[in-house]
Tab-separated table of C-alpha atoms and ligand atoms in Angstrom:
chain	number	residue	atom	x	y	z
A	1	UNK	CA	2.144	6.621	21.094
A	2	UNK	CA	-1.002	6.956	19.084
A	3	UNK	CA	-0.299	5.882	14.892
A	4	UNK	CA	-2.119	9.033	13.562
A	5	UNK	CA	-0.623	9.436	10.124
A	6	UNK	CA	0.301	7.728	7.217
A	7	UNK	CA	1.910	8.191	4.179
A	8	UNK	CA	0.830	6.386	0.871
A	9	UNK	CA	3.256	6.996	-2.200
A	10	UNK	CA	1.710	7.009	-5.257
A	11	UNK	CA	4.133	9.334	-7.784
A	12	UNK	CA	5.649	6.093	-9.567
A	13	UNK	CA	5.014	5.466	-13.559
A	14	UNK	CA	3.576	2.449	-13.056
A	15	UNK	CA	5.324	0.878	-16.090
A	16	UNK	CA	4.148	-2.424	-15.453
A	17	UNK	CA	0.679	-1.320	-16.221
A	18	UNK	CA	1.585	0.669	-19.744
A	19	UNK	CA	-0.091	1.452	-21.498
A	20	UNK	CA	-3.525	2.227	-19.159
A	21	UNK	CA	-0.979	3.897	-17.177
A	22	UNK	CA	0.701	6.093	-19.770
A	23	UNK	CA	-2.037	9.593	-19.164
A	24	UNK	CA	-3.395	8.317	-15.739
A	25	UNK	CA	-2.230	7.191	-12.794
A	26	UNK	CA	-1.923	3.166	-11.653
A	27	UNK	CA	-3.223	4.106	-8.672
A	28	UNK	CA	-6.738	5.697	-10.073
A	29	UNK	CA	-7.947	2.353	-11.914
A	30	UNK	CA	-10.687	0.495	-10.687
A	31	UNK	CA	-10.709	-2.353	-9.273
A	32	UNK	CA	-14.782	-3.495	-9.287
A	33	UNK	CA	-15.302	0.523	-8.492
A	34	UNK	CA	-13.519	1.642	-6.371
A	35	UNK	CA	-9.897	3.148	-7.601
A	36	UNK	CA	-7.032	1.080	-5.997
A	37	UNK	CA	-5.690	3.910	-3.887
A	38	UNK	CA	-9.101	3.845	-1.592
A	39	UNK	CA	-8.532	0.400	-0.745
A	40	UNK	CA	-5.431	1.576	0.875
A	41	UNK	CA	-6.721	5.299	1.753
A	42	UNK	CA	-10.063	2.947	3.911
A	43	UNK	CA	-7.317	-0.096	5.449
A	44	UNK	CA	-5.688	3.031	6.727
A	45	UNK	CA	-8.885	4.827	8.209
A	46	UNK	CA	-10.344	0.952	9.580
A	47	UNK	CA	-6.797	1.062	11.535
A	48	UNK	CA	-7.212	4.584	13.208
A	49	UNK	CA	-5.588	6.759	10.774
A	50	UNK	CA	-6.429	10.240	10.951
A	51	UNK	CA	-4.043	11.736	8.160
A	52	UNK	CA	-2.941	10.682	5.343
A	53	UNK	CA	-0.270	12.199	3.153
A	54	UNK	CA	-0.298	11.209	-0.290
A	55	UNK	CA	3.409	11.670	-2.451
A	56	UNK	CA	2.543	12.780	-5.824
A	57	UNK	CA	4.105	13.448	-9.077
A	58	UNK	CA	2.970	15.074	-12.104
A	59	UNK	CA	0.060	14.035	-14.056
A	60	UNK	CA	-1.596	12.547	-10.687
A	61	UNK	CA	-3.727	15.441	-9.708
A	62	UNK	CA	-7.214	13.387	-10.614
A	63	UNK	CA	-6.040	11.854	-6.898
A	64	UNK	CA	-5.976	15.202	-5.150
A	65	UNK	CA	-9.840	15.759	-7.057
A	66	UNK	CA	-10.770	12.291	-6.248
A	67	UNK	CA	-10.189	12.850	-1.827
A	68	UNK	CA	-12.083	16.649	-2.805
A	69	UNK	CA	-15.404	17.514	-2.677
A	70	UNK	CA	-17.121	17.180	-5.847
A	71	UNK	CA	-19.965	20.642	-5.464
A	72	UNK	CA	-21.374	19.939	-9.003
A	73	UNK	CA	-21.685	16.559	-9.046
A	74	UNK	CA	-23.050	16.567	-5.451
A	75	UNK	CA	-25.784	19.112	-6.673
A	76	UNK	CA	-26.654	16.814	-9.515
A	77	UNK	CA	-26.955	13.584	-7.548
A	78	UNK	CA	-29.230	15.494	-4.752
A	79	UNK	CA	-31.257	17.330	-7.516
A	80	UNK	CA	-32.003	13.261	-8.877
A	81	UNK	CA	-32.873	12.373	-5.806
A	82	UNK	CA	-29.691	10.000	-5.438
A	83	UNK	CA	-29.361	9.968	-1.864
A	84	UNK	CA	-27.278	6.752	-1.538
A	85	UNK	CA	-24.476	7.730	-4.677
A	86	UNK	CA	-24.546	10.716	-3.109
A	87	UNK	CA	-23.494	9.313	0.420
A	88	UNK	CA	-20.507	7.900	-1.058
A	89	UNK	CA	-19.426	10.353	-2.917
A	90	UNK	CA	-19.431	12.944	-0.020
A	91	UNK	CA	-18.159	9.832	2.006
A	92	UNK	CA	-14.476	9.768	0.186
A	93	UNK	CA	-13.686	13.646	0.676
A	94	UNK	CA	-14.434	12.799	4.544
A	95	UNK	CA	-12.706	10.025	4.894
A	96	UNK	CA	-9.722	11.217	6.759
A	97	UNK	CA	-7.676	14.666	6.949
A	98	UNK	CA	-5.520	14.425	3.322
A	99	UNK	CA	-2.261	16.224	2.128
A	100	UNK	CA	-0.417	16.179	-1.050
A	101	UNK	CA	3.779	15.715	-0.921
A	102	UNK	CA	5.500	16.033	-4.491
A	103	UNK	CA	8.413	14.035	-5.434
A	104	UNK	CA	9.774	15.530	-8.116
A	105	UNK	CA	11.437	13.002	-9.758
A	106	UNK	CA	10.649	9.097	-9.486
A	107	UNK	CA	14.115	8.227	-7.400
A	108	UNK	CA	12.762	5.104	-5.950
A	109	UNK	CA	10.470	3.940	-2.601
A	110	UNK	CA	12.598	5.483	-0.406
A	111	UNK	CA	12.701	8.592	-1.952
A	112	UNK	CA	9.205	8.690	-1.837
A	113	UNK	CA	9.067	8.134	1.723
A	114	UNK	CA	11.720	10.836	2.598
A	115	UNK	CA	9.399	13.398	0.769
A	116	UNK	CA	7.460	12.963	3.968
A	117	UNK	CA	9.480	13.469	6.633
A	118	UNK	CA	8.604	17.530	7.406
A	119	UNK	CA	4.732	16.075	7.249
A	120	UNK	CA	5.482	13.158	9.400
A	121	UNK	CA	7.661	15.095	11.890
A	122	UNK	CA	8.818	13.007	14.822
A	123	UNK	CA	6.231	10.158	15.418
A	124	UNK	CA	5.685	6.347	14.178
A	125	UNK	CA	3.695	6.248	11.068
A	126	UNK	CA	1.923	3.829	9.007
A	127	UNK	CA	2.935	3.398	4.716
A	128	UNK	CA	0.383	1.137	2.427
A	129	UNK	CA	1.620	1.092	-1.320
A	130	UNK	CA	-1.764	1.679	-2.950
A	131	UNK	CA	-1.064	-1.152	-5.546
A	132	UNK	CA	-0.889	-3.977	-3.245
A	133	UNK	CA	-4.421	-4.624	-1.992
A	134	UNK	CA	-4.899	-6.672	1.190
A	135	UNK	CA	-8.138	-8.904	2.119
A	136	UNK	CA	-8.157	-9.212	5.594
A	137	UNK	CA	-10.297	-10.094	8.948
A	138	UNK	CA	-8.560	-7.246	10.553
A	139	UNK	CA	-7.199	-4.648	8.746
A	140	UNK	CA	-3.903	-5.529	7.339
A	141	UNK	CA	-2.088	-2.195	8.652
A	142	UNK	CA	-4.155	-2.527	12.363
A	143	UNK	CA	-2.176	-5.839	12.207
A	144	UNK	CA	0.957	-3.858	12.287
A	145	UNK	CA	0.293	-0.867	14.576
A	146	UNK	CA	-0.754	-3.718	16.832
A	147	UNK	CA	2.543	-5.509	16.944
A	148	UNK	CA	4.506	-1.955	16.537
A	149	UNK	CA	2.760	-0.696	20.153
A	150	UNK	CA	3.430	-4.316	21.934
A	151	UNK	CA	7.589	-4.007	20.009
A	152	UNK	CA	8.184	-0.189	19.809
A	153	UNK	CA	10.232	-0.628	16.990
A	154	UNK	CA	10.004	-0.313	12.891
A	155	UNK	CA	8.170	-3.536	11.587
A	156	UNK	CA	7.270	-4.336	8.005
A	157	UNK	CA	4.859	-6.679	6.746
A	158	UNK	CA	5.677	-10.159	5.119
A	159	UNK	CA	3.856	-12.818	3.603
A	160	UNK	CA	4.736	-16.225	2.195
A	161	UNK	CA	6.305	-16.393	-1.540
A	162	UNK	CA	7.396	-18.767	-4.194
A	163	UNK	CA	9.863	-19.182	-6.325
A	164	UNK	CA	8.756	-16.801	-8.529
A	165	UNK	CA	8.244	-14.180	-5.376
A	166	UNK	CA	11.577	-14.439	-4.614
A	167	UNK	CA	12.594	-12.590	-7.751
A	168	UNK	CA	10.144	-9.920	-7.683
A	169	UNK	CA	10.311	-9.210	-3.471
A	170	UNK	CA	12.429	-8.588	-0.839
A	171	UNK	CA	13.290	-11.696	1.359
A	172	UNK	CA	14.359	-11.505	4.765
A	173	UNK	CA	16.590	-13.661	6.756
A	174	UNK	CA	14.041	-14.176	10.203
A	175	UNK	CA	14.434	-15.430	14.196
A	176	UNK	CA	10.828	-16.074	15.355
A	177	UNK	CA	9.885	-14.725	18.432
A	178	UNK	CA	6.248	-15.767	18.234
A	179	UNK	CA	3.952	-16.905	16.108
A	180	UNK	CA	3.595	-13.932	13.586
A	181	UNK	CA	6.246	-11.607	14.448
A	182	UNK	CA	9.983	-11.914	13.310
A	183	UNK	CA	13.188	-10.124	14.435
A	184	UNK	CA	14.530	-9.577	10.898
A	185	UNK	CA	18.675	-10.303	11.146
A	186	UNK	CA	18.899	-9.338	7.289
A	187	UNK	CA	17.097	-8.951	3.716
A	188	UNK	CA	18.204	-9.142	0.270
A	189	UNK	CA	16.216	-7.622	-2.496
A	190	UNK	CA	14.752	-10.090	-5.256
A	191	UNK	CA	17.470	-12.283	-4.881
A	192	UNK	CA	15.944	-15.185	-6.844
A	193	UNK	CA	15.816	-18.759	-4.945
A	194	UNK	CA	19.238	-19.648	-4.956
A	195	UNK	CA	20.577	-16.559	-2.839
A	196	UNK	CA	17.111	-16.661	-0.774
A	197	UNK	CA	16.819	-16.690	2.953
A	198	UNK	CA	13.416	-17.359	3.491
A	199	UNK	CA	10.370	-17.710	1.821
A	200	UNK	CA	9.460	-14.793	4.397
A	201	UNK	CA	9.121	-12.137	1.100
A	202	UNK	CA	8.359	-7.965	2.224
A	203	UNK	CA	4.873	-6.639	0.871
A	204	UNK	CA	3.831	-3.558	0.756
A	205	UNK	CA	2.913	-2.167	4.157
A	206	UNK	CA	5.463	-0.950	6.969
A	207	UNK	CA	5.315	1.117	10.289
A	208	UNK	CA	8.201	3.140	11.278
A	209	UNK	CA	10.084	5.167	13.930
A	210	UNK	CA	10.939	8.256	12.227
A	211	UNK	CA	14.382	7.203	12.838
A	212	UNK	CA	13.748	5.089	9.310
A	213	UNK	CA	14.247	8.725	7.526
A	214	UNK	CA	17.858	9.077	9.003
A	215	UNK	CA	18.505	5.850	7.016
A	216	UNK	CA	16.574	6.988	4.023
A	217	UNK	CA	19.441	9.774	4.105
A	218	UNK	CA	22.504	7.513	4.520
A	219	UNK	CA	20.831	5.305	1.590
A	220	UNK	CA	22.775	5.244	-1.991
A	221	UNK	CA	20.996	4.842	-5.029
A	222	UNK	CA	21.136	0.943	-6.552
A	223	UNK	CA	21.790	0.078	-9.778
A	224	UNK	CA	19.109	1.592	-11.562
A	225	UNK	CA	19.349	4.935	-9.976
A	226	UNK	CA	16.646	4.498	-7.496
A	227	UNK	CA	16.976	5.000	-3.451
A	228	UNK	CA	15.088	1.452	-2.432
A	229	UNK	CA	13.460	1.539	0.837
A	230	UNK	CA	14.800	-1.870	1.726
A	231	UNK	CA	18.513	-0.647	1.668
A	232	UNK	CA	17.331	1.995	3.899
A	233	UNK	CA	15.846	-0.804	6.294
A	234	UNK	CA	19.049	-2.883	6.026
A	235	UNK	CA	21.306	0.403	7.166
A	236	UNK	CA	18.338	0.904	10.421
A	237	UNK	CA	19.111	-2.782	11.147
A	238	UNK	CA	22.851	-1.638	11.790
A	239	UNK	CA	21.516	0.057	14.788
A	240	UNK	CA	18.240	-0.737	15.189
A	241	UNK	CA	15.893	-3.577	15.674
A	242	UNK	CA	13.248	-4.312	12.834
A	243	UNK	CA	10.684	-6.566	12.769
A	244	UNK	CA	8.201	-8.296	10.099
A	245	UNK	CA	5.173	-9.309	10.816
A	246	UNK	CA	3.372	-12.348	9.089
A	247	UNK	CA	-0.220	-11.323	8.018
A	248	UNK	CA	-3.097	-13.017	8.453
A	249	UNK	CA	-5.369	-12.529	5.398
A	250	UNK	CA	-4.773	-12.399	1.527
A	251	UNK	CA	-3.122	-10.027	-0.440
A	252	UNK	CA	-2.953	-9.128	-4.049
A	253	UNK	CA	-0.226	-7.669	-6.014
A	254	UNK	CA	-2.474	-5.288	-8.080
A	255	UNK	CA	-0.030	-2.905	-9.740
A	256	UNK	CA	0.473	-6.109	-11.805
A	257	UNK	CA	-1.844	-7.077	-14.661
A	258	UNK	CA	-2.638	-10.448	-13.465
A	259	UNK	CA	-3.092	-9.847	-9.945
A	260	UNK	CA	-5.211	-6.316	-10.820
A	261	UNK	CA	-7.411	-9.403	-12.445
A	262	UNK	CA	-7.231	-12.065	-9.311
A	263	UNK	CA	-8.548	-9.040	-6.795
A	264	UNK	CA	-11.196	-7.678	-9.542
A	265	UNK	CA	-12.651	-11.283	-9.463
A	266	UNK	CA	-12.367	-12.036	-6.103
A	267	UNK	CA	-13.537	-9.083	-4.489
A	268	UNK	CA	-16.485	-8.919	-7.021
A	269	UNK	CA	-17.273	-12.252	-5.981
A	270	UNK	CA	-17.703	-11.167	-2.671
A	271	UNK	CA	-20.239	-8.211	-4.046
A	272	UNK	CA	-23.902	-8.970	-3.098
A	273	UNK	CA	-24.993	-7.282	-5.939
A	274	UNK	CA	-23.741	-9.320	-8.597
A	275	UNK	CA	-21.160	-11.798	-6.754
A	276	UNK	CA	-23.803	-14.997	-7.808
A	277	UNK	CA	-23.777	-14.337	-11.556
A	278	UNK	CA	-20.065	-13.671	-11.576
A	279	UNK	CA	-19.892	-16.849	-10.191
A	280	UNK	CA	-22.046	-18.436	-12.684
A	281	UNK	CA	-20.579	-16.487	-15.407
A	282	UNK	CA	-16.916	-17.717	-14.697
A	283	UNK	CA	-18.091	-21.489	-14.395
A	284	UNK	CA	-19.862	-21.249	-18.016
A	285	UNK	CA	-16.313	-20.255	-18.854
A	286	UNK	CA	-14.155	-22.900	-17.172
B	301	LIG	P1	6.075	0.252	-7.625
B	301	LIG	O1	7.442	-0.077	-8.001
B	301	LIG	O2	5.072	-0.842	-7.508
B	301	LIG	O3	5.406	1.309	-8.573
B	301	LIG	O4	6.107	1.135	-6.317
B	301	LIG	P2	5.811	1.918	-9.942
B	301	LIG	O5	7.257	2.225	-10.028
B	301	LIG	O6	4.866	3.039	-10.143
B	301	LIG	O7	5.345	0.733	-10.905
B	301	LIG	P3	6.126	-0.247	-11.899
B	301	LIG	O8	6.907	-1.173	-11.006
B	301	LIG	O9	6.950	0.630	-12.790
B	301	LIG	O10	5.013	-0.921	-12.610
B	301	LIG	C1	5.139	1.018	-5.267
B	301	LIG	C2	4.480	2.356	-4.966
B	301	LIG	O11	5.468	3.345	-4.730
B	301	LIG	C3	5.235	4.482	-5.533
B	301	LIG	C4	4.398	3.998	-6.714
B	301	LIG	O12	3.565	5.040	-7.202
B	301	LIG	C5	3.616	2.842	-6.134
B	301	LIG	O13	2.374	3.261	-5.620
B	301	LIG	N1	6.517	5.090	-5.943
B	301	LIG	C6	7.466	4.326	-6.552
B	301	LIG	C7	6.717	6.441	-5.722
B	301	LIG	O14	5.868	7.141	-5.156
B	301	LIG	N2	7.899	6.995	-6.153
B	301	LIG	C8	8.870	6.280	-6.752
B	301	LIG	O15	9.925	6.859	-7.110
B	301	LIG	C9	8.650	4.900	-6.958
């Protein structure tokens, strides 16, 4: 079955990005410039994505404006003559078919996901969370909707982490069955390097059966209140398989302030533009 739709939840606080984050949302700053949820909004698209439903909260409608058309500004680029701003400005309103889910209250991940379910009905679907951008020769989430068509069953994305990842990500206890995919026998959130399983830690993209929302339901809240998406996975792994999928590409964790900085720099390395006197910029610097 065709991967038509994905959800992206964006109705967090982004506390870890206070106080830029305290009157607009984490998922509306720049990186270079372009606003960190269009990375995810065009991996999506580049991986045959047709509709996209983004979970809001209050305080986030300058997303709902952003995916809009934009009549006066339009007028005023044409009227000047610019024909290529004006491209890519029409260009983002077009870029898929886009609906807006509330979640009321910020009760975790898998809340956010559940807000979804009436859009997503009963068919696989893709989620990117907008603050993790991924570099990659194929598009991350293609990666996944890949493997998901060859498995037919939920599978969630993992890359390699440290010692330090291991306290900030899910790790999951893996069986290889090739070179990139895992059957995942069990996962532990942030459970530091002693308790570990792996270095195998869960970033931030995932397709799923719809059956993952029957889960979401059974799914108590942890200690802080929220309803985490990977207790919901743990409860599908009771009767289901799951599988992760080891990227191939790079990844940045940009809903952090240090990693918003890595993927400014290296993507505006990459820019033809200005990439060379970045470059020459940083070494005067180092
Ligand atoms: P994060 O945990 O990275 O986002 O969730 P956060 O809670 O906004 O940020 P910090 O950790 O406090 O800095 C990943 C994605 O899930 C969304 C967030 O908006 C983010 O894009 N999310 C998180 C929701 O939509 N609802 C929630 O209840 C929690």
């Amino acid at each position: 079955m065709k991967i038509r739709k994905a959800l992206i939840p964006a109705a967090g606080f982004g506390t870890r990005f206070l106080p830029a984050t305290k009157s607009q949302p984490k998922e509306m700053l720049s990186v270079v410039d372009k606003p960190l949820i269009q990375y995810g909004v065009e991996e999506a698209v580049q991986s045959g994505i047709e509709n996209i439903g983004i979970v809001i909260s209050r305080g986030k409608s300058s997303i709902e404006d952003y995916f809009d058309r934009s009549p006066e500004l339009e007028q005023f680029l044409e009227e000047k003559g610019k024909t290529d701003l004006l491209e890519q400005v029409r260009g983002i309103a077009g870029l898929a078919e886009f609906c807006y889910i509330r979640q009321k209250k910020a009760l975790g991940l898998g809340h956010a996901i559940l807000m979804g379910e009436s859009y997503i009905g009963q068919e696989p679907f893709a989620v990117l969370l907008p603050d993790d951008i991924f570099d990659c020769p194929t598009p991350c989430t293609k990666q996944l909707i890949d493997a998901y068509s060859e498995l037919g069953a939920s599978i969630i994305v993992l890359g390699r982490v440290d010692e330090e990842g291991t306290k900030k990500y899910g790790i999951v206890k893996p069986k290889q069955i090739s070179e990139r995919v895992f059957q995942i026998e069990d996962m532990i959130e942030k459970p530091g390097p002693e308790r570990a399983f792996s270095d195998l830690g869960i970033l931030g993209r995932y397709v799923f059966h719809p059956d993952i929302f029957e889960a979401i339901k059974k799914t108590g809240p942890d200690k802080g209140g929220e309803i985490q998406i990977t207790d919901a996975i743990k409860i599908l792994l009771e009767t289901k398989p799951v599988y992760g999928y080891l990227f191939e590409g790079k990844r940045y964790d940009a809903g952090d302030k240090l990693g918003f900085l890595e993927a400014s720099i290296d993507l505006a390395l990459k820019r033809p533009e200005f990439g060379q006197k970045l470059r020459e910029y940083l070494k005067s610097h180092s």
